[in-house]
Every structure is written in structure tokens, then in C-alpha cells.
Amino acid sequence: MSARATRVPGGRTAGIAHHESLVEATVSEQQRAMWFLERTGRPGTYNIGSTVRIRGEFDVPAMKRALAELVERHRVLRSVLTEGEDESGVRQRVRRLDEIDLFDETWDGRAETPFDLGTGPLVRARIDRQGPDDHLFSLCFHHAVYDGGSAPVFWRELWRAYRGESLDEPAVQYADYAIWQQQRLAGGVLDKQALWWADTLTGCPVLTTLPADRPRPAHPSNAGRELRLRMPEPVRRGVEAMAEAEGASFYMVVLAALQAFVSRVSRQDDVVIGSPLSGRVRPELREVIGCFVNTVATRADLSQDPSFRAHLGRTRDLVLDLFDHLELPFDRVVETVNPPRSPSWSPLFQMLYVHQGDITERDTPSELLVTEVDERTDSAKFDWLVTTWQDAEGMVLSVEYATELFDDGTVRRLADEFLGMLAAVLADPDRALSGHPVTATAGAAVSAPAGATVAPDDTAPAAEDPVTPTEQYLAELWQQLLDVPRVYRNDDFFHLGGHSFLGIRLLNRVRLQYGVELPTAALFEARTLYRLGRAIDRELTAPARAELLPMAEGSGPAFFLVHPVGGGVGCYAGLARALGRPVYALEAVGLSTVEEMAEAYLTAVESAAQPPLAFGGWSMGGVVAFEMARRLELRTGKALPVLMIDSHVPDPGTGPATEADLVSWFAEDWGAAVGTDLGPSVTTREQLWQRAREHGLLESLGDGGLVERLLDRFETNLHAIRRFTVTGGYPGRVCLIQAEDEPRDRADHGWGDMTSRPVRTIALQGDHYGVMRGPELAPTLARLLQEAIDHG
């Protein structure tokens, strides 16, 4: 943006204070938005990846030290985002450098590989040696800790650190900015900006897009491709000249031309296109790495058929106004404007334009030749995402597009026509826009998909009180979350003041109360108390269906772990990440027999991206895994290894458990699983509830529902395993990892009688629960899995 087109938003404010040794802090509004997008969209969509080819005498250890130095000095690169107790619902916490592994050799280099925002790290790297003097250096950041403005800072400092130059400590850290931002916004700034946005966007079109080749799907997959073109050099120079003449910027000129092009091709006078703008509002932030961008909606009225010069002037003024109202996060803009919602499209706009400027400045060592590797995406966040940037050969125009809507040929034709129109308006900017020919076939804007509106027969009688138990629970919950005195069956969550973050809290409460995992899109589709209640009841009565939970990524055959008697699979999280291969887990879904579980879980295994290498599990999980392997061998003749962790052959003659026994056993199991002792004599559900609350295991709302759900799941699984009879004769390899501190009735817990070959037993230190936390478990399992590969 040129000097004449620059404005610092918000006027003069106090400087940003530095906080020494800050370990935990509030998040910025940008981070809060990124956390929300990660929770509600496809994980990995908001990653920023980059790969460079380095030719010459590249010092790999020096680069690893340099990256570690940067991650040490910029704390945001060591930060993770966790759910907190403050109003935002999320906090940032800084981890120590020795707690994270930056160079992940299991990472395949794809930018779309998801991060775990809660554990991190949110930056990963990989160096691949292609030849003696040829290396590929891949980096990926989550957008919550990095943006386009961070790139020049990062690469400049990285190469300085690589050369061994000393770097001054940053004057401020990103967390300092987040604290300063929240203090500033607490003074009513957001409310004033919300009024401006409501006035600016009220009545804007629901959809702004280009004529597509196919109808819009009700639930997009985000599949996409990227087309890259070279902007003709005369056009690039023309954009720069126009920007200079009109006191605008390169970004403003291209944005105005794109608005005009979309208007002409879609026959739509009111056009809204999204655009990310930098929020580095103070000089202290120029050298800070982090996420400072905020996405804004740029609205253009072309109904009077203006000239391009007049339209550019209005676009320039609007963008400058946007900088004065940039601090209201986009998700809150959406809440304020409250446009029609659907999982089929992104709210307010479906096209985005980004200008990244010059990406060639990296201050690389003179002895190295460093070039950008051309990587194309296979996903699409919007219908069209148009990006321009300057590289060593000129200006690049990239179009990332949704393949569910557009064919490759259509996108190429439209991109060429846009460049043609851009050249035309630059050559004659005072002609009315309608006078510039566009050769694309004009068509109406893409209509909303069928089913996006509420069907007439799916509406409750007006002003009717909640009827079903689910509706009554939801009504009480809405009253608390939305602070309203009364809720009727047809009341709309968003019309009552609900917004995206409250929606996540609502669905979390539903999950705790009913054990129903509804996607965020369900709330936008249901909206009313009546329809949401119906969605929950449908899930509660639907047949149980097992689904795979990816626990660790990698290539090659996968290890499948089955839940223990408690039903959850959180006990496997750390173990899975340490195994160095793809790991999937199977959580309990309410099936009442081991036979039903084995069949359902085998069906789920068939849907996995990787073939099975072995089955396994802790305690009851090992028994179910054995039955899965036995059934698979009978069908296919292939006997997979079974790796059990302190699993016993069950005795079907054991009598039923009393209520007191059930509660007592569950209390012991639950407490041990979370690393706490719920105390002695827990024999009633009321005692269990009280002890769990005393130990901080429950929230105030929905406590009873959570206890009942967990206890019911435990009881179902316990009864299933106590009634199950193991069928012997399995020909595959079976390995039993035993808890050394537990008493043994038989050396192999009875499994030797169930196999046609000797059972391998390995004793590890710990009791039944401690063995899962022991340091030797992960390397032992990793070795056994490698043996399974080596022996075919």
C-alpha cells in the first residue's frame, strides 16, 4: 500500500508493555478466531506451509540450531492454545523448547497435515537431502502463530542465526500484543465498531460468486485445486501506475477490478469479497512474529455503472475506513450482521482476495542458492481464493478454487478473462464498466442448495413451550447461556443472541449430557429449540456405529487399539504419538456384547486409509482385539498379530456385579485413569458424583448427565466382558505385556490355551494402571510392531 493510502486505525493509544517470563496469557482476537475455525472446519485448513530448495554447501546442524534459536526467542512459536476459564474460552500457554520436537521426520511435508492446537508445537520442519549439495527445507506453521507479515521477519532472522550472527531480544512478544489488544478493546471499541459493520453490511447479498459448473453441495468437502498464472508485465506496471496516480495501492486496484469482474459475470450489482488485512497497528509490532491479520468483507455497489476510476476511488476510501474498524474480529462481524447461515457456504462472502507483496527478500547466504518450491494445494477454503505476489520473475496470480463447483477449464477461462478486463480498465479507466467487454457467458449467481431452508413440516407450533425432556433441558440451557427469561420451541438460537462461540459451548454441554457429538454445522441447520431437540433425539436412537479415531499419523500399515472397559481412548493418546506409525483407536459406542463390538470395529477398520498391521488394546481392549483378529482370520486366512496390555481371558461364569460393586469399581477405574484417588467407600452414584465434583472432574452444569453416561458405558462394557467366552485355536502371533506388580493366576493370563502357538509375554514395571504410564511401554510396542513388519 502506498504512503498516501496508509492509515493507522484507532488513533493514538498507549504503548505495548513487555511482560517478562510470561507463561500463560489471554489470546489475541486473531488467535481466538483461528482456534474457532480449527474447531469448526477441517483441521489443517489454516496451516501455512513453505518449502525451499537449497543448493550449495548447506550446514544442516547450523540450520537446526538456527530454527531452535528463533523458536526460543519468539515465544509465540512455542505457544499452544488451550481451553480456559476466561470469556474467550481459550488461552495461550508457552511451552519450553526442550518440551517440543521441531524436526518431525514422520511428517510427509504436506502443509495440510493438522496440528494439535492444545499440545503443539504449532511449527514443524523437515530437511530432506536430495544430493550432496541439494536439500529441501520444509516448514509449516499454524496460522494462529504466523501470518504473511511474519514471513520476512522469520526468514531474515533465520538466515542471520544460521550465519551465527547475534540477534537482539525482541522488544515485545506476541503475548504482550494480545494483552494490550484485550485491554484496548475493553473500553467499548468493539461495540462502536460493531455498529459500523452492521450499517455497512446490512442487506448485503447472501452469495457473491461466479457461475459454477455444478450446483452447490449441501455439505462441501473443501476439495480444491490451484491455478497459477503470470500477470503480463505491462498489466503489472499498469496496476502500479494506476495506484500511484489515484493514491491507492496495488491491492486496492486489483480488488476493485475483481469486484467489477464478478459483478459483470454474475450479473450482480451488490458484491462482497473478503480480504485479510494486517493488524500490525503499531511500530513495536513490525518485528514480531504472530498472527495479526483480520479478515474483512469489502462491499461494492456497482448499480450506477461507474467508471473504473470512480469505482477505484470508492474502493480506496472503503479500505481506508476498514482500517479504522479492523479490530472487530470477523466472527464477531458475522454475529453482528447475522446473515442467513448454511454449512453450504461461508457467511458474508464466498470469494477472497489476498495480496502478499514481494516474497523474494530473504537475506540468504551468498554461498547458497535458495529457491521457492512450487507447491499446490488440494483444498479450498472458499469458492475462489485469488492471491497475487511478486517473485523474482514478476507478478503471480493464483486461483485456489472448489472443485465441487468449478471445472479446471472454467477456472482457466475466467482467470484469463479477469486479466483481460484488468488490462482493459487500466487502458481506459474513465469508460463505464459496462463498456469493457467480458467474454464469459453471463449467468445468474449460484443459488442456494436445496434443503438450506427449514421445511414447512419441520416447524413446531408457534409460541409453544418445550415438550420433550430433551427440549426442556435445552430450554434451561439456552436460558443460562443466552440470559433470556423464557424459550419457546420455535425460538432461533441466533435470533436470541447466540453466536458461534456460544454455539460451541452449547454443543459441548449436549455432548456431556447425552453423549451425542453433533457437528457445529448441525446448530446452523437446526437453529430452533424444536429442531435441535429432534436432532439430538435422532442421534440417541440411531443404531450404534463405530468410527475410527486417528491418534497418530504416518505412512504404511496401521496399529488399531480398542478401548478398555471405561470405553474411552484418551489413555492411548501419548502412547500413539510415540509409536512412530499410523495409529487408530476404537471408542465404545454402546454395543452390549464383545461379538457385536468385534464385528462393528472390523467394519470400521475397513474404512481406514491404511491397512491393518496389528490389533491391540489395554485390559478389555486386548480381549476385543483378539476376537477381531480371530474373526478376520476366519474370513481372509490372514492372521494379524495381537498385542495385549495386561489383558486376562475372561471367566464367563462370574456372577453379575452389584450396584455397590459397579460404582466402586468404576470410581477406582475413573480415578486411576485421570491420576487421582476418589477415596474409599464410593458405593453409590450420589457419592461418586460428589467425589468427582470435589476433585474437579465435573462442571456445574450437566454433572449428573456426565456421571450417568460414563457409568452406563462402564456397566455395559463390564457386563459384556464378563459374559464373553473366548474361542481358542488362533494361529497368529499373540504378545502379552504384563503388569509386573499385579498378582498372576497364570503365567500368560490364560492366553496360551487360546492360541495354536506359544504366547510371548513381556513384564513391565507397574500395576494394572501404572503400566500404561510407564516409560518402557511405547518402545516395547514399537519394537513389537516393527517385528510384525519384518516377519510379514
CSV table of C-alpha atoms in Angstrom, one decimal, residues 511 515 517 549 563-571 586-592 597 601 620 662 666 669-670 673 685 705-721:
chain,number,residue,atom,x,y,z
A,511,ARG,CA,-22.1,-33.9,24.5
A,515,GLY,CA,-23.0,-38.4,24.8
A,517,GLU,CA,-21.3,-35.5,19.3
A,549,LEU,CA,-10.3,-42.0,15.8
A,563,HIS,CA,-10.9,-49.1,24.2
A,564,PRO,CA,-10.7,-50.6,27.8
A,565,VAL,CA,-13.7,-51.2,30.0
A,566,GLY,CA,-14.1,-47.4,30.6
A,567,GLY,CA,-15.0,-47.0,26.9
A,568,GLY,CA,-12.7,-44.0,26.2
A,569,VAL,CA,-9.4,-44.0,24.3
A,570,GLY,CA,-7.7,-41.0,25.9
A,571,CYS,CA,-5.4,-43.4,27.7
A,586,LEU,CA,-11.9,-47.5,18.6
A,587,GLU,CA,-14.1,-45.9,21.2
A,588,ALA,CA,-17.1,-47.7,22.8
A,589,VAL,CA,-20.4,-46.9,21.1
A,590,GLY,CA,-22.8,-48.7,23.4
A,591,LEU,CA,-22.7,-52.2,22.0
A,592,SER,CA,-23.7,-54.8,24.6
A,597,MET,CA,-18.1,-54.9,19.1
A,601,TYR,CA,-15.0,-52.5,14.8
A,620,MET,CA,-10.7,-55.4,28.0
A,662,LEU,CA,-20.2,-51.4,39.9
A,666,PHE,CA,-15.9,-47.5,38.3
A,669,ASP,CA,-11.0,-47.1,37.2
A,670,TRP,CA,-12.0,-43.4,36.6
A,673,ALA,CA,-7.3,-43.1,34.6
A,685,ARG,CA,-23.9,-42.8,42.5
A,705,GLY,CA,-25.6,-36.5,32.8
A,706,LEU,CA,-21.8,-37.0,32.5
A,707,VAL,CA,-21.7,-39.3,35.5
A,708,GLU,CA,-24.6,-41.4,34.3
A,709,ARG,CA,-23.2,-41.6,30.8
A,710,LEU,CA,-19.7,-42.7,31.9
A,711,LEU,CA,-21.1,-45.1,34.4
A,712,ASP,CA,-23.6,-46.6,31.9
A,713,ARG,CA,-20.8,-47.1,29.4
A,714,PHE,CA,-18.6,-48.8,32.1
A,715,GLU,CA,-21.5,-51.1,33.1
A,716,THR,CA,-22.3,-52.1,29.5
A,717,ASN,CA,-18.7,-53.0,28.8
A,718,LEU,CA,-18.2,-54.7,32.1
A,719,HIS,CA,-21.3,-56.9,31.6
A,720,ALA,CA,-20.1,-57.6,28.0
A,721,ILE,CA,-16.7,-58.8,29.0
